[in-house]
Tab-separated table of C-alpha atoms in Angstrom:
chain	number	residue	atom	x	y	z
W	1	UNK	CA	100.396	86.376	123.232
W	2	UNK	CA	96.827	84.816	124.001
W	3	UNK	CA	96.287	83.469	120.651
W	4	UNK	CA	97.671	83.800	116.897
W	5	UNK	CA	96.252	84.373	113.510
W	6	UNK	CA	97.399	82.774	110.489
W	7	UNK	CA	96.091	83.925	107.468
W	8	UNK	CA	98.169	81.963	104.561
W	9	UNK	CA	97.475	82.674	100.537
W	10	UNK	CA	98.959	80.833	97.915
W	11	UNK	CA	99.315	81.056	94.051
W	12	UNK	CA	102.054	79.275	93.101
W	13	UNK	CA	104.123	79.284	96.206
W	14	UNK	CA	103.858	77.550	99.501
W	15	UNK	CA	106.336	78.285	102.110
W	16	UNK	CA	106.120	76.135	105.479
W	17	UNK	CA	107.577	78.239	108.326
W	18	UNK	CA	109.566	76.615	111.215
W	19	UNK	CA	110.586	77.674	114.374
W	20	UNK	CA	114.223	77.319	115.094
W	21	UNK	CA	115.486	77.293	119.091
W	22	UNK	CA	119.129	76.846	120.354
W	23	UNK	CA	120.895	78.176	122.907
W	24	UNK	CA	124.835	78.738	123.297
W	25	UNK	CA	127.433	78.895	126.468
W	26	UNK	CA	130.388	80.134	126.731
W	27	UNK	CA	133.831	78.313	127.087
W	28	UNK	CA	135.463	79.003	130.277
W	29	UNK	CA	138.769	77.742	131.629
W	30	UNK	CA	140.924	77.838	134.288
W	31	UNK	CA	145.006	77.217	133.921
W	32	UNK	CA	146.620	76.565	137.158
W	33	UNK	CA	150.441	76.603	137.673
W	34	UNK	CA	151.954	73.668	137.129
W	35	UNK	CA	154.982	71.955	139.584
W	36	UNK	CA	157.631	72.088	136.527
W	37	UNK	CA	157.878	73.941	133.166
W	38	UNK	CA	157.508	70.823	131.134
W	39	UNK	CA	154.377	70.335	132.409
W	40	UNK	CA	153.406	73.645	131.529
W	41	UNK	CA	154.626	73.427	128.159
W	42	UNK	CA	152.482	70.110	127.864
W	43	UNK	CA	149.618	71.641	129.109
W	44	UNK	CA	149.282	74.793	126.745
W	45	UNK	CA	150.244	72.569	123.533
W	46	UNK	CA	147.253	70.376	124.926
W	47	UNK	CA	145.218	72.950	125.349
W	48	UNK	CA	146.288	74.943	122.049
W	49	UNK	CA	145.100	71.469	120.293
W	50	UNK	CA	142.294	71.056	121.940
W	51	UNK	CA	141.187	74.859	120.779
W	52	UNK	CA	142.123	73.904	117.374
W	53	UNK	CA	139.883	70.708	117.352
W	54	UNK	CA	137.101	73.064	118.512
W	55	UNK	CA	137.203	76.510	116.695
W	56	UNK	CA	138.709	74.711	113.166
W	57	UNK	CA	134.886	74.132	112.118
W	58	UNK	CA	133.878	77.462	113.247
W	59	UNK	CA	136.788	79.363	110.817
W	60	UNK	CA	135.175	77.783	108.059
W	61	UNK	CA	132.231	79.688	108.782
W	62	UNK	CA	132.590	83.730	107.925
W	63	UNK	CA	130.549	86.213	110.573
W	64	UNK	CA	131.892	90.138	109.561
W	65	UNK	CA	130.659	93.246	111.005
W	66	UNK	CA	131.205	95.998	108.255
W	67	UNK	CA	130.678	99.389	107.417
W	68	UNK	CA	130.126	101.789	104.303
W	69	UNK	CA	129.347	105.448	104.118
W	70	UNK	CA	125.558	106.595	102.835
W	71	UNK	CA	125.179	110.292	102.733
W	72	UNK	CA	127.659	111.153	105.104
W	73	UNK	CA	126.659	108.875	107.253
W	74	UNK	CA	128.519	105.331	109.157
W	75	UNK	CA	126.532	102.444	108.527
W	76	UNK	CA	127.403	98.932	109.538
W	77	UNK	CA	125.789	95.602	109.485
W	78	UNK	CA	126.567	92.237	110.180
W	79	UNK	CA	127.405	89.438	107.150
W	80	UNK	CA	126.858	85.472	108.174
W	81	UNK	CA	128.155	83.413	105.340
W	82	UNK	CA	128.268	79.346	106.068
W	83	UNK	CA	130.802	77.568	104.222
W	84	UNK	CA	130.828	76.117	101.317
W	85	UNK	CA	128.624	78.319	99.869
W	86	UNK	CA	128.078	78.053	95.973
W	87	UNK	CA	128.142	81.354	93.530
W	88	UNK	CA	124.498	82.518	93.146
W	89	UNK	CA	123.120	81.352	96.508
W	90	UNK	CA	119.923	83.704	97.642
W	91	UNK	CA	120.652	86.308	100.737
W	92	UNK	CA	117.863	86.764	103.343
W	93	UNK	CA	117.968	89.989	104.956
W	94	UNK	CA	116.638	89.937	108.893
W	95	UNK	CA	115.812	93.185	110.164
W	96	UNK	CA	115.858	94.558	114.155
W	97	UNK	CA	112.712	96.511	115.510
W	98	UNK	CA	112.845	100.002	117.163
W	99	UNK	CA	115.508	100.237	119.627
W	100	UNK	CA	116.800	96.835	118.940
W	101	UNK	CA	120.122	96.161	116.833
W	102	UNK	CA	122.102	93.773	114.208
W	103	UNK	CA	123.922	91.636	116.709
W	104	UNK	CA	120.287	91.386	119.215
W	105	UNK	CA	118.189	89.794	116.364
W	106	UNK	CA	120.894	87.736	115.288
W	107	UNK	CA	121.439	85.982	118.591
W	108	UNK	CA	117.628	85.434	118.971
W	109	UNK	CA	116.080	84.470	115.557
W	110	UNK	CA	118.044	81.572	115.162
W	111	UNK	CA	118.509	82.606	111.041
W	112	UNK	CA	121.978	81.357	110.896
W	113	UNK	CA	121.636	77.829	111.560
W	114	UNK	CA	118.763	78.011	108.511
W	115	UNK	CA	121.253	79.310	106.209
W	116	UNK	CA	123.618	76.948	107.065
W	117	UNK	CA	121.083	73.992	106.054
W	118	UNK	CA	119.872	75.600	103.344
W	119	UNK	CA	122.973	77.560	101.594
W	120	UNK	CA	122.189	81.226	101.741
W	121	UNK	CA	123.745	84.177	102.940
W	122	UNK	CA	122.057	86.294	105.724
W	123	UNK	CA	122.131	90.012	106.130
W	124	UNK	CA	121.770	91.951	109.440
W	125	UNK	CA	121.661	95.695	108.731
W	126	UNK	CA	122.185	97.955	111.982
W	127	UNK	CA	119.494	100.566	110.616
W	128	UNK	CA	119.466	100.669	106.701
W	129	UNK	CA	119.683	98.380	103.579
W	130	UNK	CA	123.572	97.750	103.350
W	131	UNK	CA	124.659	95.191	101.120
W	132	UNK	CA	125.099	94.373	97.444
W	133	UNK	CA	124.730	90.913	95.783
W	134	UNK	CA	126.954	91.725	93.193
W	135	UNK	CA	129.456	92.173	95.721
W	136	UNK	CA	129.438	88.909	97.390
W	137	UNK	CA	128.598	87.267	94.303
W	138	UNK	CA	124.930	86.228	95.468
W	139	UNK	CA	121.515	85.345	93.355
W	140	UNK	CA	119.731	88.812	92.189
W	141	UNK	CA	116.740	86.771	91.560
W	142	UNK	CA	116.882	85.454	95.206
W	143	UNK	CA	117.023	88.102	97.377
W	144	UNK	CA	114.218	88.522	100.545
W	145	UNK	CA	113.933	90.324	103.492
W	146	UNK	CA	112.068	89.734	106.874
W	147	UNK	CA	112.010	91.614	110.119
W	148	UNK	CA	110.750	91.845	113.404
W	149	UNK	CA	108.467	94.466	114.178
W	150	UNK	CA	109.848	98.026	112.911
W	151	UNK	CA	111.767	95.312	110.687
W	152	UNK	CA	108.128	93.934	109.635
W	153	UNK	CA	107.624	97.449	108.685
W	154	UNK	CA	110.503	97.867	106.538
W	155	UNK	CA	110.060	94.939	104.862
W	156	UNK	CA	107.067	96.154	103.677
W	157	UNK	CA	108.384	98.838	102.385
W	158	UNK	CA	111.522	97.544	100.371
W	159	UNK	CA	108.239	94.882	98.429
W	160	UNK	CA	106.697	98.395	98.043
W	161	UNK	CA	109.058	100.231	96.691
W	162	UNK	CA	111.753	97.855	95.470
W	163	UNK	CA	110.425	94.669	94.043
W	164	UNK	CA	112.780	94.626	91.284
W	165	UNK	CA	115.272	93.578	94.213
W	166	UNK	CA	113.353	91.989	97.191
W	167	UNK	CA	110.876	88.714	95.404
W	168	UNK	CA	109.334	87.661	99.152
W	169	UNK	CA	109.060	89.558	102.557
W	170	UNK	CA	108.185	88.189	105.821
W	171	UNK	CA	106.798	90.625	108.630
W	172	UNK	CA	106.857	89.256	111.913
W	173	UNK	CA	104.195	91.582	114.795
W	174	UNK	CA	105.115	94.380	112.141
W	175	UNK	CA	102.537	95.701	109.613
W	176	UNK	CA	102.702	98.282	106.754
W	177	UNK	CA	102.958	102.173	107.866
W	178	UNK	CA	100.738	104.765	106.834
W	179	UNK	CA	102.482	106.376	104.205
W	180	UNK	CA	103.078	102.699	102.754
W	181	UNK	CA	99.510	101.821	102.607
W	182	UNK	CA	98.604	104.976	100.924
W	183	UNK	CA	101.230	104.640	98.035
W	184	UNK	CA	102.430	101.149	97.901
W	185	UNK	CA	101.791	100.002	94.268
W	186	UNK	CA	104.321	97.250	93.363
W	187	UNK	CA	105.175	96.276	89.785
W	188	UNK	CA	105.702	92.511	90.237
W	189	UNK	CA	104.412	89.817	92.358
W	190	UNK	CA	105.655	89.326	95.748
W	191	UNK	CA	105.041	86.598	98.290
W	192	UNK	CA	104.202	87.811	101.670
W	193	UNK	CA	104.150	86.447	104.652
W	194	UNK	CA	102.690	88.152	108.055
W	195	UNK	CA	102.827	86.718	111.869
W	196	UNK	CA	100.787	88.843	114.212
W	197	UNK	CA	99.366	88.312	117.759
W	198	UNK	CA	95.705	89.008	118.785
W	199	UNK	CA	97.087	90.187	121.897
W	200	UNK	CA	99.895	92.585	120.767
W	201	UNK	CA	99.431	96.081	122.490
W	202	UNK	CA	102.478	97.735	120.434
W	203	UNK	CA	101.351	96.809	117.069
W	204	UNK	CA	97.566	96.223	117.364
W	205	UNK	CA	96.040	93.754	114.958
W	206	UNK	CA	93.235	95.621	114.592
W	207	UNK	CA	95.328	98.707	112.868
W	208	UNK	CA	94.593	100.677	115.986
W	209	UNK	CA	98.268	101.968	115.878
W	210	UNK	CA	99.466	105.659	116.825
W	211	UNK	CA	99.797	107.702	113.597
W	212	UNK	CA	102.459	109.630	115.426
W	213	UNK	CA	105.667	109.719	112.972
W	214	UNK	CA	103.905	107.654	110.193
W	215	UNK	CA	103.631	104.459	112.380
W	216	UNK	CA	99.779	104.064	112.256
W	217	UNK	CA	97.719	104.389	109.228
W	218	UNK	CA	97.210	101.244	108.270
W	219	UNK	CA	93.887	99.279	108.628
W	220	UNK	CA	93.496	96.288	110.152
W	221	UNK	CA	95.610	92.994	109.172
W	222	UNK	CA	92.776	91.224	107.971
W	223	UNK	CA	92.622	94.221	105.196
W	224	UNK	CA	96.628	94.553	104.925
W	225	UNK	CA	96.211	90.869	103.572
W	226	UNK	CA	93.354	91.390	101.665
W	227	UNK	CA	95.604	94.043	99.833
W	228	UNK	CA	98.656	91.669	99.292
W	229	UNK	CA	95.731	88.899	98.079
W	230	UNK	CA	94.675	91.105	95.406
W	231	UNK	CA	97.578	92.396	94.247
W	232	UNK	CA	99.552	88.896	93.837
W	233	UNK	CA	95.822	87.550	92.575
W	234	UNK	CA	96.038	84.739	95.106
W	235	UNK	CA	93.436	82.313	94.146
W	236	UNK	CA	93.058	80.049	97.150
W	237	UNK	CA	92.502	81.475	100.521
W	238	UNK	CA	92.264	79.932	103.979
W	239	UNK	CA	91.932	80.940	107.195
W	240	UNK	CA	92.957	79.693	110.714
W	241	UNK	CA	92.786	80.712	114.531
W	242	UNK	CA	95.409	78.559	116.712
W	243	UNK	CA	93.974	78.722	120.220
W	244	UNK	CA	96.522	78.883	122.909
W	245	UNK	CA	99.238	80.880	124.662
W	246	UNK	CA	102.552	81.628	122.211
């Protein structure tokens, strides 16, 4: 985009963000015949160990795509846990925008090698809410969600309506929806945190959204943070442009 706008508050919490890049390829082989079947033998218990060597850090690691029923309903979502992970750690949920899914966001954001530096679980629902801490043994008092775009949205809506469970949200080009800015009246304090482009055409930061199916409704960002400012009484304010193409 031609520009961003950070607009950062603080009361008694200061998150830095960081940008997290990698990239992955495939392993690909070829096994030719070999002259004898010794040599073949030696070559797949050489290769066999080799895989071992290779994928025996990996197994430590737990990635599980899982379902449940809600209301008659399939839903699945995608669990990362790194290893080694102690009792009580938080869980960060990271969720997709329209038409995008679990696995997509997961192979972009780069989420999972945070959690493995910093010991928390990470949650990627295909569509809805869909796991327990209780379950998996996780901190209730550390449990946050983020998203990008329709993910921004929702996140805004689980600190509206559920900040009992979610204490932070992150909203990345998302904003909050009509029906949440008319309504959205949280009990506790929550930490918010809101990346949005001066250039983005499918969520304007000037709250010129479509109200078509309760998108729109919102005002601009600068008042969407003015909201969160007043209701977690944010003393200290600031306010930066960073010129440039993003």
């Amino acid at each position: 985009v031609d520009g961003k706008i950070r607009e950062r508050t603080t009361k008694r919490l200061y998150i830095s963000p960081q940008v997290v890049r990698f990239s992955h390829s495939p392993i690909s082989f070829n096994m030719k015949k070999q002259a004898s079947s010794n040599s073949f033998a030696r070559y797949v218990i050489g290769f066999g160990l080799w895989m071992s060597l290779c994928l025996c850090p990996l197994l430590v690691q737990a990635q599980q795509t899982l379902t449940f029923n809600h209301q008659g309903l399939e839903r699945s979502y995608i669990l990362y846990m790194p290893s080694n992970l102690p009792d009580n750690a938080p869980l960060v949920f990271v969720l997709h925008g329209y038409t995008s899914g679990a696995n997509i966001i997961m192979n972009y954001c780069g989420m999972n090698a945070v959690a493995r530096r910093h010991s928390f679980e990470v949650c990627y629902p295909q569509g809805t809410r869909a796991v327990t801490n209780a379950t998996h043994k996780l901190s209730a008092e550390h449990t946050f969600s983020c998203g990008m775009s329709n993910g921004g949205f929702m996140s805004y809506t689980l600190a509206c309506e559920r900040p009992d469970v979610f204490k932070a949200i992150a909203s990345v080009t998302g904003t909050m929806s009509g029906g949440d800015w008319g309504s959205c009246d949280p009990t506790e304090v929550i930490p918010v945190l809101q990346i949005s482009g001066s250039a983005d055409n499918v969520v304007p930061i000037d709250g010129s959204l479509t109200t078509a199916g309760d998108w729109g409704g919102a005002p601009g960002m600068a008042a969407v943070t003015e909201f969160w400012v007043n209701k977690d009484e944010c003393m200290d304010k600031e306010h930066e442009i960073l010129a440039g193409n993003f």
